[in-house]
PDB file of C-alpha atoms and ligand atoms in Angstrom:
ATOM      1  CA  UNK A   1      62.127  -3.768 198.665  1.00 91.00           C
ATOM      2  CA  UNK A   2      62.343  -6.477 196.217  1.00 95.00           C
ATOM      3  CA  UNK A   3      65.591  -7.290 194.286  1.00 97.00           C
ATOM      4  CA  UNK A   4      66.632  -9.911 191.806  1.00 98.00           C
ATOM      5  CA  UNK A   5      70.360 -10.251 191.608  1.00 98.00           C
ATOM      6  CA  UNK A   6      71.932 -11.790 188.487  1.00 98.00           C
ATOM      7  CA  UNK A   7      74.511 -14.380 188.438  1.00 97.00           C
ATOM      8  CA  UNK A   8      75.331 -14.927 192.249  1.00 98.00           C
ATOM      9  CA  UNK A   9      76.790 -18.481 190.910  1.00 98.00           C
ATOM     10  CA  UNK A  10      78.488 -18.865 187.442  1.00 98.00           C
ATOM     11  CA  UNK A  11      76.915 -21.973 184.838  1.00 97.00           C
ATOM     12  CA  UNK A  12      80.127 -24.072 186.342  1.00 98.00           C
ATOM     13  CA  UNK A  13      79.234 -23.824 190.045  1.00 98.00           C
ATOM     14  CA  UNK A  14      75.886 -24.449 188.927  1.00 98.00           C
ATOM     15  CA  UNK A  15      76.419 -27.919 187.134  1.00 98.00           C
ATOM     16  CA  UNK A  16      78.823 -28.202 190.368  1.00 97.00           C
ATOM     17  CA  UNK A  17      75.792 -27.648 193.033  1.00 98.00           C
ATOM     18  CA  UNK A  18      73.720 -29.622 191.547  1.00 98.00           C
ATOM     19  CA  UNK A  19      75.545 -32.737 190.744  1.00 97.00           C
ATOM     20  CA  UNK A  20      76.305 -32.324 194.709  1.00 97.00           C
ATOM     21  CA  UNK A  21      72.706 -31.896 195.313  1.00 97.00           C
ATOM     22  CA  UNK A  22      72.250 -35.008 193.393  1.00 96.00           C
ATOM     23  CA  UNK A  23      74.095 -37.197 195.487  1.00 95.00           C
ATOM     24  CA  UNK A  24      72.826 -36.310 198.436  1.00 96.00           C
ATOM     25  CA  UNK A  25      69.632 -37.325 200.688  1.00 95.00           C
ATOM     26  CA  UNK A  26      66.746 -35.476 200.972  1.00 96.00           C
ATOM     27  CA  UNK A  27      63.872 -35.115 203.541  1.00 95.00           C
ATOM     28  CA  UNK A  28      60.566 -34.001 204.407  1.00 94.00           C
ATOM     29  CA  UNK A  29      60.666 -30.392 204.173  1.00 94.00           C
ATOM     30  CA  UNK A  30      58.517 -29.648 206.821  1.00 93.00           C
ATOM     31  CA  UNK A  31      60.660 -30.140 209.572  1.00 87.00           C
ATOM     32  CA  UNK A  32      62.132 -26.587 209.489  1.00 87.00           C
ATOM     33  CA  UNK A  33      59.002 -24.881 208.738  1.00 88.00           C
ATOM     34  CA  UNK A  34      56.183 -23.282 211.834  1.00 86.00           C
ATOM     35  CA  UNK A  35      53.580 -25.162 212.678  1.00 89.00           C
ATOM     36  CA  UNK A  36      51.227 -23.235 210.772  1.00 89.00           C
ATOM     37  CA  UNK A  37      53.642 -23.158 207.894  1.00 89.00           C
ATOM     38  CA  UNK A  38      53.923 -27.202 208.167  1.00 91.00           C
ATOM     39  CA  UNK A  39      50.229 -27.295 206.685  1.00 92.00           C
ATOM     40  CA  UNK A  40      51.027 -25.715 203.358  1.00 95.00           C
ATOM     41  CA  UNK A  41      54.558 -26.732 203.383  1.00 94.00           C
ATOM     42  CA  UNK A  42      55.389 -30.026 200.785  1.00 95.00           C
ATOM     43  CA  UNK A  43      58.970 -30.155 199.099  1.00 95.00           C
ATOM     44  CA  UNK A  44      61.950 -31.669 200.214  1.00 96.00           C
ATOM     45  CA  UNK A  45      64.814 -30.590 201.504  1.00 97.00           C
ATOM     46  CA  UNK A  46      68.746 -32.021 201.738  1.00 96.00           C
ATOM     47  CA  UNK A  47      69.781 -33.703 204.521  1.00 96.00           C
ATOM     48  CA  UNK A  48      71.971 -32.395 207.190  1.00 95.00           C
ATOM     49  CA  UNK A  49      75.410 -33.882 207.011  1.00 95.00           C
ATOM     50  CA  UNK A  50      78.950 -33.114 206.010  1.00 95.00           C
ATOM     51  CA  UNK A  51      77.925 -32.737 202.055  1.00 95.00           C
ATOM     52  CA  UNK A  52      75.624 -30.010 203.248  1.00 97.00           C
ATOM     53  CA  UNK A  53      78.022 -27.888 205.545  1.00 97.00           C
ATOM     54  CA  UNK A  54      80.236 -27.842 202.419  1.00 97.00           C
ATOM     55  CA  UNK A  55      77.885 -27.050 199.937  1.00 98.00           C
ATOM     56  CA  UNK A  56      76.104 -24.493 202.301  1.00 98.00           C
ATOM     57  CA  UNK A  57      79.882 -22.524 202.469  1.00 98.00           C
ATOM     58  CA  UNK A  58      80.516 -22.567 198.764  1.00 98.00           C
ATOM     59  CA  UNK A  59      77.266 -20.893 198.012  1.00 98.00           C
ATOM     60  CA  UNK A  60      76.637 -18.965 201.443  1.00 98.00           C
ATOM     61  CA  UNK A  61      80.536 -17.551 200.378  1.00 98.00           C
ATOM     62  CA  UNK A  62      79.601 -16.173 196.955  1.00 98.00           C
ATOM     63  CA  UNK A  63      75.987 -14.895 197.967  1.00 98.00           C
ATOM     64  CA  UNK A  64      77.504 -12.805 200.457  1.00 98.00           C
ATOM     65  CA  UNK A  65      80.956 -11.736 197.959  1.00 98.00           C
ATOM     66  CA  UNK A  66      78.141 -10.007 195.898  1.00 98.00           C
ATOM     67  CA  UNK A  67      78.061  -6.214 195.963  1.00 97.00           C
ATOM     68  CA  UNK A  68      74.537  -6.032 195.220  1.00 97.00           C
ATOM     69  CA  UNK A  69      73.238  -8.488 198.117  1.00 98.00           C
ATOM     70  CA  UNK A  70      75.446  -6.725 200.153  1.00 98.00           C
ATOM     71  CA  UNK A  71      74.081  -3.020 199.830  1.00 97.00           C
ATOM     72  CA  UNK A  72      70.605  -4.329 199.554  1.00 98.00           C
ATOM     73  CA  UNK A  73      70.105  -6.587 202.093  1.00 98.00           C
ATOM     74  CA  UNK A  74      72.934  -5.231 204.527  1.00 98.00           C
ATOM     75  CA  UNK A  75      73.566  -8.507 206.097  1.00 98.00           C
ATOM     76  CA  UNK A  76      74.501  -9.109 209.966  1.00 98.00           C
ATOM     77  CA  UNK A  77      73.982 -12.447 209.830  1.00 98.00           C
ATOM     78  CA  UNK A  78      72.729 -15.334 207.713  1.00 98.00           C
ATOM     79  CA  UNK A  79      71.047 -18.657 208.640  1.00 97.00           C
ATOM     80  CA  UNK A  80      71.894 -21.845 207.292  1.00 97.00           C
ATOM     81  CA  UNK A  81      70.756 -22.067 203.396  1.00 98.00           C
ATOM     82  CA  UNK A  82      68.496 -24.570 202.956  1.00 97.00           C
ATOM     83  CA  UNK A  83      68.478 -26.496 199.693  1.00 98.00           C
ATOM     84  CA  UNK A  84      65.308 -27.054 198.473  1.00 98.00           C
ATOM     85  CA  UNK A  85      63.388 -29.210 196.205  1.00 97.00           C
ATOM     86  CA  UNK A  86      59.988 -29.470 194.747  1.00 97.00           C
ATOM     87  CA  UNK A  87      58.831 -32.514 192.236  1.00 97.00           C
ATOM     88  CA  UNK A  88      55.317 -32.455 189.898  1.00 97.00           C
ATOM     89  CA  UNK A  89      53.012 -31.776 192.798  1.00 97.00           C
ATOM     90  CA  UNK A  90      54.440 -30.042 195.025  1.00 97.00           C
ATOM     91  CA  UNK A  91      54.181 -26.677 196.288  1.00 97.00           C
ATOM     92  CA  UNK A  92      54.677 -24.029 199.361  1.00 96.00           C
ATOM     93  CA  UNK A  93      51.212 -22.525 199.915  1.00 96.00           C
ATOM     94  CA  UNK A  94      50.782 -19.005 201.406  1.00 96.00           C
ATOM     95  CA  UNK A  95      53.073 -17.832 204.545  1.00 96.00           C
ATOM     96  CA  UNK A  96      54.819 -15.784 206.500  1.00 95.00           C
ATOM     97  CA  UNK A  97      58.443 -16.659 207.556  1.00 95.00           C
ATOM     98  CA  UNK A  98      59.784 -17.080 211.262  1.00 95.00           C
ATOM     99  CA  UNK A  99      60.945 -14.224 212.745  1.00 96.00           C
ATOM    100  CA  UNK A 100      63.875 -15.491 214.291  1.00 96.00           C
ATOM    101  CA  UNK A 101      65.818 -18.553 212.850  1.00 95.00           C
ATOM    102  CA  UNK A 102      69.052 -19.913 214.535  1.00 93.00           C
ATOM    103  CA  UNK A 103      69.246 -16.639 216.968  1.00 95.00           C
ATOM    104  CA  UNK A 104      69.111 -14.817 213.501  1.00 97.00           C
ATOM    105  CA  UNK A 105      66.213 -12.568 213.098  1.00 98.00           C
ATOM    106  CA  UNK A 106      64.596 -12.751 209.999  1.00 98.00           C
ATOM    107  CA  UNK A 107      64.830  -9.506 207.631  1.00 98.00           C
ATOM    108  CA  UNK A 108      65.480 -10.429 204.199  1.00 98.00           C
ATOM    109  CA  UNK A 109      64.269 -13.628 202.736  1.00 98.00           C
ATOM    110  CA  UNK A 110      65.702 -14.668 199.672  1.00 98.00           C
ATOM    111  CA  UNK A 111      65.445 -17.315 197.414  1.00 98.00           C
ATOM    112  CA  UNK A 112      68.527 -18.168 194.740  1.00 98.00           C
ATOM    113  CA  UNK A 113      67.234 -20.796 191.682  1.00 98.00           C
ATOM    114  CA  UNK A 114      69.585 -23.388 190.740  1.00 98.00           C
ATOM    115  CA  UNK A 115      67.567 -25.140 188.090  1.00 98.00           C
ATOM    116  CA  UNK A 116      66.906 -23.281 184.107  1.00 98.00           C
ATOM    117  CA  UNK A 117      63.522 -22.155 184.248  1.00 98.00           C
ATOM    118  CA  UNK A 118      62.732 -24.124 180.920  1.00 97.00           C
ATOM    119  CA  UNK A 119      63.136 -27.706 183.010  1.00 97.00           C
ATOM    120  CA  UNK A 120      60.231 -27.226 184.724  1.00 98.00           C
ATOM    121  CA  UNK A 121      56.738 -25.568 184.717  1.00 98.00           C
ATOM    122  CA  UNK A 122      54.965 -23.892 188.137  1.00 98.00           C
ATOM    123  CA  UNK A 123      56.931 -23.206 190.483  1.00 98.00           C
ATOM    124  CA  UNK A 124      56.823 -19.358 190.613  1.00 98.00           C
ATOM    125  CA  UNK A 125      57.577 -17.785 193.928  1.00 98.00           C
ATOM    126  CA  UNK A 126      54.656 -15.628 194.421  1.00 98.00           C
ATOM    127  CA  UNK A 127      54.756 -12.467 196.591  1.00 97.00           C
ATOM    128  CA  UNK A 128      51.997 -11.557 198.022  1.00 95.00           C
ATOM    129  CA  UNK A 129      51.237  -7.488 198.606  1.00 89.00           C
ATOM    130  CA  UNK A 130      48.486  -4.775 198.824  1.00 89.00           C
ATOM    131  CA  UNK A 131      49.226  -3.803 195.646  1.00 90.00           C
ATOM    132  CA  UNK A 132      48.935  -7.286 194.292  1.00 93.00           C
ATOM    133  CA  UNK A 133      50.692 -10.524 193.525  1.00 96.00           C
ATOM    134  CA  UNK A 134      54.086 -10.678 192.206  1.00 96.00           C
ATOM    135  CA  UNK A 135      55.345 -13.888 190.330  1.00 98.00           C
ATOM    136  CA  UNK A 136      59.447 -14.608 190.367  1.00 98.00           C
ATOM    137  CA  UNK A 137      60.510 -17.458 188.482  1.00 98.00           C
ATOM    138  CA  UNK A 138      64.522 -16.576 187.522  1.00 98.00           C
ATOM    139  CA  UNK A 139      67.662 -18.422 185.578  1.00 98.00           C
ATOM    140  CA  UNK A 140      69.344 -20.497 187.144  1.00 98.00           C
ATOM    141  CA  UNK A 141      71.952 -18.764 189.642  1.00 98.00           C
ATOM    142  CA  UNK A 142      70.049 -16.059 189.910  1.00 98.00           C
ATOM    143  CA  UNK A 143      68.290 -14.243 193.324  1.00 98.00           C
ATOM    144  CA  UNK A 144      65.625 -12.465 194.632  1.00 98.00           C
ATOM    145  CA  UNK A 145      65.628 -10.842 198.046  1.00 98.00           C
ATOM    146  CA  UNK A 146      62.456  -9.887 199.304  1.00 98.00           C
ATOM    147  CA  UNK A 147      61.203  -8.410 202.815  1.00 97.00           C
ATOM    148  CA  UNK A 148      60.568 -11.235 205.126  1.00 97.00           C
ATOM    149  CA  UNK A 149      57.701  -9.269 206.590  1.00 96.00           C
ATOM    150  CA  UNK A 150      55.315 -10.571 203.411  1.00 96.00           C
ATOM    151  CA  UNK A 151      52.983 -13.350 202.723  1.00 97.00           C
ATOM    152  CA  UNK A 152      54.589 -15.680 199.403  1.00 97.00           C
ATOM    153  CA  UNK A 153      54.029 -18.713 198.169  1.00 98.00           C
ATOM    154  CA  UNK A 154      55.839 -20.847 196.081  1.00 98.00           C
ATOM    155  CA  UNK A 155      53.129 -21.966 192.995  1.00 98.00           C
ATOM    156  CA  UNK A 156      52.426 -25.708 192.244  1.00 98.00           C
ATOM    157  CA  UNK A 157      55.270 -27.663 190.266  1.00 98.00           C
ATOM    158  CA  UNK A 158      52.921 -29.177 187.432  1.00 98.00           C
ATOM    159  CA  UNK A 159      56.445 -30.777 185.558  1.00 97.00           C
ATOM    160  CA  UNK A 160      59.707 -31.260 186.216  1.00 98.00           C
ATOM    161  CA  UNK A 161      61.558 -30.113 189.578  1.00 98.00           C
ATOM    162  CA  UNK A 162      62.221 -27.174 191.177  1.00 98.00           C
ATOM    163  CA  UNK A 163      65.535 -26.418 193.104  1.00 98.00           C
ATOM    164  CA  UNK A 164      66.922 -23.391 195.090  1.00 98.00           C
ATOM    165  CA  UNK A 165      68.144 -22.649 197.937  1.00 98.00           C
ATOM    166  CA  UNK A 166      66.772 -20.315 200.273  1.00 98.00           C
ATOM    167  CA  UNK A 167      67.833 -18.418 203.632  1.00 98.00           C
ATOM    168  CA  UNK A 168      67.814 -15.007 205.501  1.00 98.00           C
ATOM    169  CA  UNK A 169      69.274 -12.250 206.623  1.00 98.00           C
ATOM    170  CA  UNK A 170      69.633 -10.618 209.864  1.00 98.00           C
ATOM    171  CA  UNK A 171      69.914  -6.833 208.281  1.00 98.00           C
ATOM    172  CA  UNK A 172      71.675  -4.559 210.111  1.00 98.00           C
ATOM    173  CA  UNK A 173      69.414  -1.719 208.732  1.00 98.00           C
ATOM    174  CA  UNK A 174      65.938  -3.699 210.303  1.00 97.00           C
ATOM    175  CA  UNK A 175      63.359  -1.135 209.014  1.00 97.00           C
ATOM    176  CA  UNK A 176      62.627  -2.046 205.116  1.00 97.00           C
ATOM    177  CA  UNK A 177      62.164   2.293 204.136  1.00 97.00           C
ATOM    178  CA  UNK A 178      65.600   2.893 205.602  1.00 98.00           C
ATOM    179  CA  UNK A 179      67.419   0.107 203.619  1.00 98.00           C
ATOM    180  CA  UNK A 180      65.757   1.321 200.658  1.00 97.00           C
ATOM    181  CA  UNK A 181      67.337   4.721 201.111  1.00 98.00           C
ATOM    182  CA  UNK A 182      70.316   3.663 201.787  1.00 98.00           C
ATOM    183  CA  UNK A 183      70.627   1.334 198.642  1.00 98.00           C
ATOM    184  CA  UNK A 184      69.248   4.250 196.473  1.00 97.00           C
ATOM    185  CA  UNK A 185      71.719   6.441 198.347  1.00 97.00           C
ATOM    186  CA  UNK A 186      74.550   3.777 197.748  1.00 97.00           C
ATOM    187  CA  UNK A 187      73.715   3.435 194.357  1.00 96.00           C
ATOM    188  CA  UNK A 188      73.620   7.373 193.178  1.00 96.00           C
ATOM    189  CA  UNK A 189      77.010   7.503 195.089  1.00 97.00           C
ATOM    190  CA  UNK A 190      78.340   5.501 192.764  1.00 96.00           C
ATOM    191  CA  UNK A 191      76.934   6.387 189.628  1.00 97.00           C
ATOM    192  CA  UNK A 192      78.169   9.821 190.533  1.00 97.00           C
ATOM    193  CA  UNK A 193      81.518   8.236 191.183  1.00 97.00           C
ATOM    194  CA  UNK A 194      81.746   6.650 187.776  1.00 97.00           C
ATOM    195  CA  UNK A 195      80.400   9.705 186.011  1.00 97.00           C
ATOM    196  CA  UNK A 196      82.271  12.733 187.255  1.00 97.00           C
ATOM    197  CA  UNK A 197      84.955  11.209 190.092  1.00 97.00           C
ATOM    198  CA  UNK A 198      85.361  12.392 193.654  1.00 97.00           C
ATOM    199  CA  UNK A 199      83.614  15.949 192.990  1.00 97.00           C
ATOM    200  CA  UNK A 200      82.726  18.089 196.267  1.00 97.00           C
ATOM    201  CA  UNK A 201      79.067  16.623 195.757  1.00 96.00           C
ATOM    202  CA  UNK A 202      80.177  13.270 195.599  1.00 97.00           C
ATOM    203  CA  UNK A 203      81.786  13.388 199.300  1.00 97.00           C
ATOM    204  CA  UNK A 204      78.598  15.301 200.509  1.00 97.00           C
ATOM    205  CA  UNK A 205      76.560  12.028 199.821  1.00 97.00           C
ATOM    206  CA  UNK A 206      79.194   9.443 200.518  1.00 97.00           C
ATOM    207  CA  UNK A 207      79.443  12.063 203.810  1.00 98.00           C
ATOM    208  CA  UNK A 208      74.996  11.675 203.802  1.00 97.00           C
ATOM    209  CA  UNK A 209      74.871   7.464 202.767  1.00 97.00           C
ATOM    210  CA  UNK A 210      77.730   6.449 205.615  1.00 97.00           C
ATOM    211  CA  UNK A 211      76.249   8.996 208.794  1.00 98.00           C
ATOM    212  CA  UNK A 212      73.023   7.850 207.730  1.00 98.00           C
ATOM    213  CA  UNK A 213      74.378   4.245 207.926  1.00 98.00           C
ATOM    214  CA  UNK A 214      75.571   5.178 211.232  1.00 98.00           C
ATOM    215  CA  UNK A 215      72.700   6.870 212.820  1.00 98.00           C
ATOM    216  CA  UNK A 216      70.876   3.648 211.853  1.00 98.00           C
ATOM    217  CA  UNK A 217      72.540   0.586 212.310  1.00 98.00           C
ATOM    218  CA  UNK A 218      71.700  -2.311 214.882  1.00 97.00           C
ATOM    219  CA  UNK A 219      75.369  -3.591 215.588  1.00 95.00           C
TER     220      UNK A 219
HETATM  221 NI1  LIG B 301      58.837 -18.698 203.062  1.00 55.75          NI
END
């Protein structure tokens, strides 16, 4: 499943994250990436440090307050976000992610845009899939979650810079289908809720969406 998830971060905490990310050091982003991935890999990233472990808990801390992220992605755990950066020229050609990062396997990628679309060209995070390519280039505070099980890319920057921050999920729900269902699920439940209240169908799928939860959750 593929998501995009509207203002995680409000235009302040924007300005804010960036005029942190600003005035902070960055580095050759290919010393978190595979070996394989180091080949294609070419942006920069921040630098670990105390500015980092800050900024990592303000946004880590409103990513995972969202309701949305939270039924679709079904978080366990979360790696470290890393804060990412990509000048005129640089790109992130085709991969797959790491499986496990930190102890934390790796479910749900997801990639959350801190810079307005308009201030720079390229840049699209491209997914790839049987059915074809899909390109995701979103406002600024704005995320997509995607299946870490696919080949992406992140397109050429051909002017101005690209920022976001990117991490992953450890779902509790590991199997892609399943989460689906459940968000669908999670989502009618609620609609339902809004529409009619707690009707006798409501609690059968609230009874269905949380014993399906149960029968399938990795805790
Ligand atoms: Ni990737």
């Amino acid at each position: 499943m593929l998501i995009t998830i509207a203002d995680i971060l409000s235009p302040g905490e924007i300005e804010e994250v960036r005029a942190t990310l600003g005035s902070m050091r960055f580095e050759d982003g290919r010393s978190t990436a595979g070996w394989s991935a180091k080949l294609v890999k070419d942006n920069e990233q921040a630098r670990e440090g105390a500015a980092l472990t800050l900024l990592r808990e303000r946004v880590t801390k409103a990513i995972q307050s969202n309701e949305v992220f939270q039924l679709a992605a079904r978080p366990k755990a979360l790696t470290p976000l890393l804060f990412g950066r990509y000048g005129r020229g640089r790109q992130y050609g085709s991969h797959v992610d790491n499986p496990l990062m930190d102890g934390v396997r790796t479910d749900v990628s997801f990639t959350l845009f801190l810079a307005d679309p308009e201030a720079y060209e390229g840049g699209e995070l491209v997914i790839e899939s049987v059915s074809g390519e899909e390109e995701i280039k979103l406002p600024a505070g704005h995320l997509v979650a995607y299946d870490s099980t696919s080949l992406h890319r992140v397109a050429p920057v051909t002017h101005g810079e690209r920022l976001v921050a990117v991490g992953w999920a450890q779902s509790y729900i590991r199997d892609s289908a399943k989460r689906e269902l459940l968000f669908d699920l999670e989502t009618a439940r609620r609609n339902l809720f809004a529409q009619a209240g707690k009707t006798p169908e409501f609690d059968l799928i609230a009874k269905s969406s949380a014993n399906l939860f149960r029968m399938w959750a990795e805790v």
